[in-house]
mmCIF file of C-alpha atoms in Angstrom:
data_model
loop_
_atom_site.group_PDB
_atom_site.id
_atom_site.type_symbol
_atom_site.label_atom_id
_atom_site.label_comp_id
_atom_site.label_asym_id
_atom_site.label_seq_id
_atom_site.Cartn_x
_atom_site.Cartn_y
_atom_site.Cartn_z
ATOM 1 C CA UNK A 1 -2.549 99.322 30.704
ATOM 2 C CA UNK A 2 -1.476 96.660 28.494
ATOM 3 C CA UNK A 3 -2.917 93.122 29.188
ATOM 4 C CA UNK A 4 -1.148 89.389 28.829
ATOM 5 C CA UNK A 5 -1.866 85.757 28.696
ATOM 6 C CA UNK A 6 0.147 83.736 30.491
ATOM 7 C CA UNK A 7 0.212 79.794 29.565
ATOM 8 C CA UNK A 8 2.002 77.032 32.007
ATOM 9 C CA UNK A 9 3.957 74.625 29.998
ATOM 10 C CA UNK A 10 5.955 72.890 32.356
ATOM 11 C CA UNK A 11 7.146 72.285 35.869
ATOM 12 C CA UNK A 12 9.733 70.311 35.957
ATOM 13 C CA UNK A 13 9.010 69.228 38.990
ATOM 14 C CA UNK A 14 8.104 72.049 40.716
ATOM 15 C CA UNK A 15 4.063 71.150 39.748
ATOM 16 C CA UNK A 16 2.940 71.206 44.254
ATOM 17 C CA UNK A 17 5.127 74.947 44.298
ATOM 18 C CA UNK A 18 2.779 76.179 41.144
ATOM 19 C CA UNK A 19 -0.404 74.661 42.358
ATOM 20 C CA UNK A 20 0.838 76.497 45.926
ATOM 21 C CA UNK A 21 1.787 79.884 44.289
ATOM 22 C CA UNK A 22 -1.852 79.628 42.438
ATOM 23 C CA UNK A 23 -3.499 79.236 45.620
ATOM 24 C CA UNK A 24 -2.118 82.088 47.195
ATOM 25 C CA UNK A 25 -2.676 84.450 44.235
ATOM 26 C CA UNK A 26 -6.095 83.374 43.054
ATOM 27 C CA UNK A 27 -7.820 81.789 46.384
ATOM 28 C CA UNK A 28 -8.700 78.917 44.217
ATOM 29 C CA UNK A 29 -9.035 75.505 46.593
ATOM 30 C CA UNK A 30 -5.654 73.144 46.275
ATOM 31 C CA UNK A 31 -8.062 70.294 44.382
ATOM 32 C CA UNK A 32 -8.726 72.932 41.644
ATOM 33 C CA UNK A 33 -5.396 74.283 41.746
ATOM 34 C CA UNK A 34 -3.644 71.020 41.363
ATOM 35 C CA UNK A 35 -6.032 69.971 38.467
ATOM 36 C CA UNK A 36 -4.877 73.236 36.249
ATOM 37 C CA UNK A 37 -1.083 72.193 37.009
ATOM 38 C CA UNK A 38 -1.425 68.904 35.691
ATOM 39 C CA UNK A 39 -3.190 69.279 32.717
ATOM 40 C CA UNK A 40 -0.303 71.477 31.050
ATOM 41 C CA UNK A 41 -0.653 73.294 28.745
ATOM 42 C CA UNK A 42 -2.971 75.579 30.641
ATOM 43 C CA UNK A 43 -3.590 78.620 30.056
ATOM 44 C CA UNK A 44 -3.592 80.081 33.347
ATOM 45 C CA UNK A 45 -5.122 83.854 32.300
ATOM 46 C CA UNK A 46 -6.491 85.594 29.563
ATOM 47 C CA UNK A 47 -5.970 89.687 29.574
ATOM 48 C CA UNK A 48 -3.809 89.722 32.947
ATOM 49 C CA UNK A 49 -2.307 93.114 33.786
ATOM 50 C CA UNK A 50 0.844 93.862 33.470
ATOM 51 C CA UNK A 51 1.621 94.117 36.927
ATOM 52 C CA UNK A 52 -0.329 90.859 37.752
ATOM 53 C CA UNK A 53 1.735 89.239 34.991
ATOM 54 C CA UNK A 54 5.270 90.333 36.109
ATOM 55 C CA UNK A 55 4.339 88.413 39.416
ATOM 56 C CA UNK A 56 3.952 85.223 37.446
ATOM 57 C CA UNK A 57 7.247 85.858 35.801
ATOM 58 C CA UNK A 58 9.387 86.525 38.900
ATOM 59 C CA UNK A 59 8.136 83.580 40.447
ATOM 60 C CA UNK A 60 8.017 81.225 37.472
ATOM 61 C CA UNK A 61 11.187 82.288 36.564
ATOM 62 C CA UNK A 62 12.770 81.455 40.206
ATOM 63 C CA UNK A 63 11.151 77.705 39.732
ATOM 64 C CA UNK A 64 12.216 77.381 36.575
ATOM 65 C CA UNK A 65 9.538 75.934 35.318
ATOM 66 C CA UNK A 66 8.571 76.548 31.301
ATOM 67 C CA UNK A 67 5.713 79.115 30.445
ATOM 68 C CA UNK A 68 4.841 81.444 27.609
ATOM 69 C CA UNK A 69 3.504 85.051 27.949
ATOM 70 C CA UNK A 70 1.760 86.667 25.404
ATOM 71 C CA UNK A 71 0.744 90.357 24.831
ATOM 72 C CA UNK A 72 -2.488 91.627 23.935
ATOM 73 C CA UNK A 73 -4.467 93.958 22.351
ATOM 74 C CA UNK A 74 -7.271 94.131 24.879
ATOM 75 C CA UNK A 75 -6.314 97.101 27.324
ATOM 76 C CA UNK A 76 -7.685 96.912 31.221
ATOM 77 C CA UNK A 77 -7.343 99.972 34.210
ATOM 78 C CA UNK A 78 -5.903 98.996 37.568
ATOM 79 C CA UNK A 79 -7.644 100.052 41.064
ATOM 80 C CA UNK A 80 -4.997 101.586 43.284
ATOM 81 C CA UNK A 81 -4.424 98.763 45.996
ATOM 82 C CA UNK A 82 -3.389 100.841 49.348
ATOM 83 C CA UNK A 83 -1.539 97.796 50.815
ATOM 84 C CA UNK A 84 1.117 95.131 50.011
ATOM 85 C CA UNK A 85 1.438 91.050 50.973
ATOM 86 C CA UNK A 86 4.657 89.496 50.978
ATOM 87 C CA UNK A 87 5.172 85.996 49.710
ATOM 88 C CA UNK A 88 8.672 83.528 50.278
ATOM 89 C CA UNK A 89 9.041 81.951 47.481
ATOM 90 C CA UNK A 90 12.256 79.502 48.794
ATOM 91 C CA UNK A 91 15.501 79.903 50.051
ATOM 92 C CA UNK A 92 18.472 81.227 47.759
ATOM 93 C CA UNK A 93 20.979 79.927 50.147
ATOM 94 C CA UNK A 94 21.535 77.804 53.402
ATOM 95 C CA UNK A 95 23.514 78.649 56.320
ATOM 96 C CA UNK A 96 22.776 78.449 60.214
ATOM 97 C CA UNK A 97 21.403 81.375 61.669
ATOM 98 C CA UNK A 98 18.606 81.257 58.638
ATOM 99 C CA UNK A 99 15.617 80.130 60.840
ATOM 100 C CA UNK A 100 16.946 82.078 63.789
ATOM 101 C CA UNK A 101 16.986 84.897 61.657
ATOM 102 C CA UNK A 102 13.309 83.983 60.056
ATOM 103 C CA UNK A 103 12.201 83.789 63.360
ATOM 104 C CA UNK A 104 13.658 87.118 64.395
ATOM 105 C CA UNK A 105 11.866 88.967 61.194
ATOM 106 C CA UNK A 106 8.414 87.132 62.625
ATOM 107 C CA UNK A 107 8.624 88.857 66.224
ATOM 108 C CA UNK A 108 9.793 92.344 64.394
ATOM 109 C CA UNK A 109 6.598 92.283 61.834
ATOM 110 C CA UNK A 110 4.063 90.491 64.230
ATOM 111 C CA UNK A 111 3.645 87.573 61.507
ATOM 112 C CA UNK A 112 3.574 83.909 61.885
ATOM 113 C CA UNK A 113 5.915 81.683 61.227
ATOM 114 C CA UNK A 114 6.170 78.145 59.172
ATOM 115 C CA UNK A 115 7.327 74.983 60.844
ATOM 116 C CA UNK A 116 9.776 74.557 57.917
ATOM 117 C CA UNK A 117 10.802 76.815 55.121
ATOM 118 C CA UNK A 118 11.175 74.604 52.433
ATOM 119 C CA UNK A 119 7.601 74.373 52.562
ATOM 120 C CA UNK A 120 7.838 77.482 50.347
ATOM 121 C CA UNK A 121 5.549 79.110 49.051
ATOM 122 C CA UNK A 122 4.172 80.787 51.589
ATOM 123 C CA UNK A 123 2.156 83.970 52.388
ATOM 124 C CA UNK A 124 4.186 85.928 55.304
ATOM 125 C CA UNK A 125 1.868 88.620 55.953
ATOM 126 C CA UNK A 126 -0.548 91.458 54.011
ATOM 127 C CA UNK A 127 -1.912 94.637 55.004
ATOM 128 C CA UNK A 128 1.717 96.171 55.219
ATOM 129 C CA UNK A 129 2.467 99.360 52.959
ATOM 130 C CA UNK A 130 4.409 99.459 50.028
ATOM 131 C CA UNK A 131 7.994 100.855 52.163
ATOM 132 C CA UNK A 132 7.306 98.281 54.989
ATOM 133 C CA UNK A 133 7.136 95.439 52.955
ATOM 134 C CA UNK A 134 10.031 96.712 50.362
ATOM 135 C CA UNK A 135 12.106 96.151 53.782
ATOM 136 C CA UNK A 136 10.924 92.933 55.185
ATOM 137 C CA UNK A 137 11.592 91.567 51.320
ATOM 138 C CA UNK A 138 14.966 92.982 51.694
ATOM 139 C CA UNK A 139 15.601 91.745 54.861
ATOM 140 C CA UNK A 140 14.094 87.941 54.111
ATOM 141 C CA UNK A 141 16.928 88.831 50.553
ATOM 142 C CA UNK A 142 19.888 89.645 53.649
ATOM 143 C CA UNK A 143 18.951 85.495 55.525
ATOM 144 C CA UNK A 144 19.067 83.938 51.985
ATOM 145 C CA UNK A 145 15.247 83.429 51.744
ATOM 146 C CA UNK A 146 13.689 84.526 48.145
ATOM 147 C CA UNK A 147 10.047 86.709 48.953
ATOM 148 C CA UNK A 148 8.086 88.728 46.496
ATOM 149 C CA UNK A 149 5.815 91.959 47.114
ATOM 150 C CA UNK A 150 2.746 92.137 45.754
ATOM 151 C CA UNK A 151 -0.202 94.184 45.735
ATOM 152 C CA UNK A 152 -3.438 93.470 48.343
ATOM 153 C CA UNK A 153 -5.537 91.061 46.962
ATOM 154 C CA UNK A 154 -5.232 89.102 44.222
ATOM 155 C CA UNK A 155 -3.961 89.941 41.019
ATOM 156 C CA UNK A 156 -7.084 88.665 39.280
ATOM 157 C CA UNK A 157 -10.488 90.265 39.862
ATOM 158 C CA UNK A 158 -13.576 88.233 41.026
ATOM 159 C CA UNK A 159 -14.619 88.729 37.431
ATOM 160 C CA UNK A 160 -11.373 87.164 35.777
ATOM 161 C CA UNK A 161 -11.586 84.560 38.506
ATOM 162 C CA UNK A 162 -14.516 83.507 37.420
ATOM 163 C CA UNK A 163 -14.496 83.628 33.870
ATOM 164 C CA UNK A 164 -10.877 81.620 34.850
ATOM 165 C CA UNK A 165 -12.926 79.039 36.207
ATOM 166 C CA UNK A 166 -16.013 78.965 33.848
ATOM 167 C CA UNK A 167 -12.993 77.808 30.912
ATOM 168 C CA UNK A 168 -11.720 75.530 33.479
ATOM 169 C CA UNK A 169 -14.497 73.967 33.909
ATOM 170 C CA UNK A 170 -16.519 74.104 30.904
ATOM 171 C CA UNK A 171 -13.227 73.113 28.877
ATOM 172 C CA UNK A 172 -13.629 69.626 30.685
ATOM 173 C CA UNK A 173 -16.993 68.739 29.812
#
């Protein structure tokens, strides 16, 4: 499989979603987290896979914030992951019956709920499989609330993570 890097540009004002969305895909801590979204450019991974990198893409694309992908050469395999986590990225639209309806989802799927959804973004649950959380995205889609499925587990390996924090880290001294 073909690999990527993917560098963060800008936020536009979106910088405490990124540093969230980072959090919930690489378990760094929100200190570290917030340092890589401030000190843009950053290049946020070196030889990401592809499917790891089309997650970036969906969500950077839906906060409009300013990135650059680029392909490489270097070529990686991908571990089957058995399970899927669903993430809400923000609300596409308002209307009433939205938390009402967010609650509703929560009692069907045994998941917990946030206080407020605005504070987007969010993990929702993980363990599910892939057809059971293809219909809770579709069904957070049908109450106006954005979500993304992704695979178990981060999209990074312990090994990327810390070579991703090595640069971070050794780039600063």
């Amino acid at each position: 499989m073909r690999t990527y890097n993917i560098q963060l540009l800008k936020c536009n004002g979106k910088d405490q979603k990124i540093s969230a969305y980072l959090q919930i895909l690489t378990g760094l801590d929100k200190v570290t987290a917030n340092r890589i979204v401030s000190n843009r450019p950053a290049v946020l991974f070196d030889n990401l896979d592809e499917e790891g990198m089309e997650y970036f893409k969906e969500a950077f694309d839906f906060y409009e914030v300013e990135y650059e992908i680029t392909p490489l050469e270097e070529a990686c395999e991908v571990c089957g992951y058995p399970s899927r986590q669903v993430i809400v990225l923000g609300r596409i639209v308002e209307y009433y019956g939205q938390r009402n309806g967010f609650l509703q989802l929560a009692k069907k799927y045994d998941f917990e709920t946030k206080e407020d959804l605005s504070l987007a973004p969010f993990l929702v649950t993980d363990g599910m499989s892939e057809e059971k959380a293809a219909k809770l995205q579709q069904e957070l889609t049908n109450i106006g609330i954005r979500s993304q499925v992704i695979r178990s587990g981060s999209p990074v390996t312990e090994r990327k993570r810390k070579n991703f924090l090595q640069r971070l880290f050794f780039a600063e001294a």
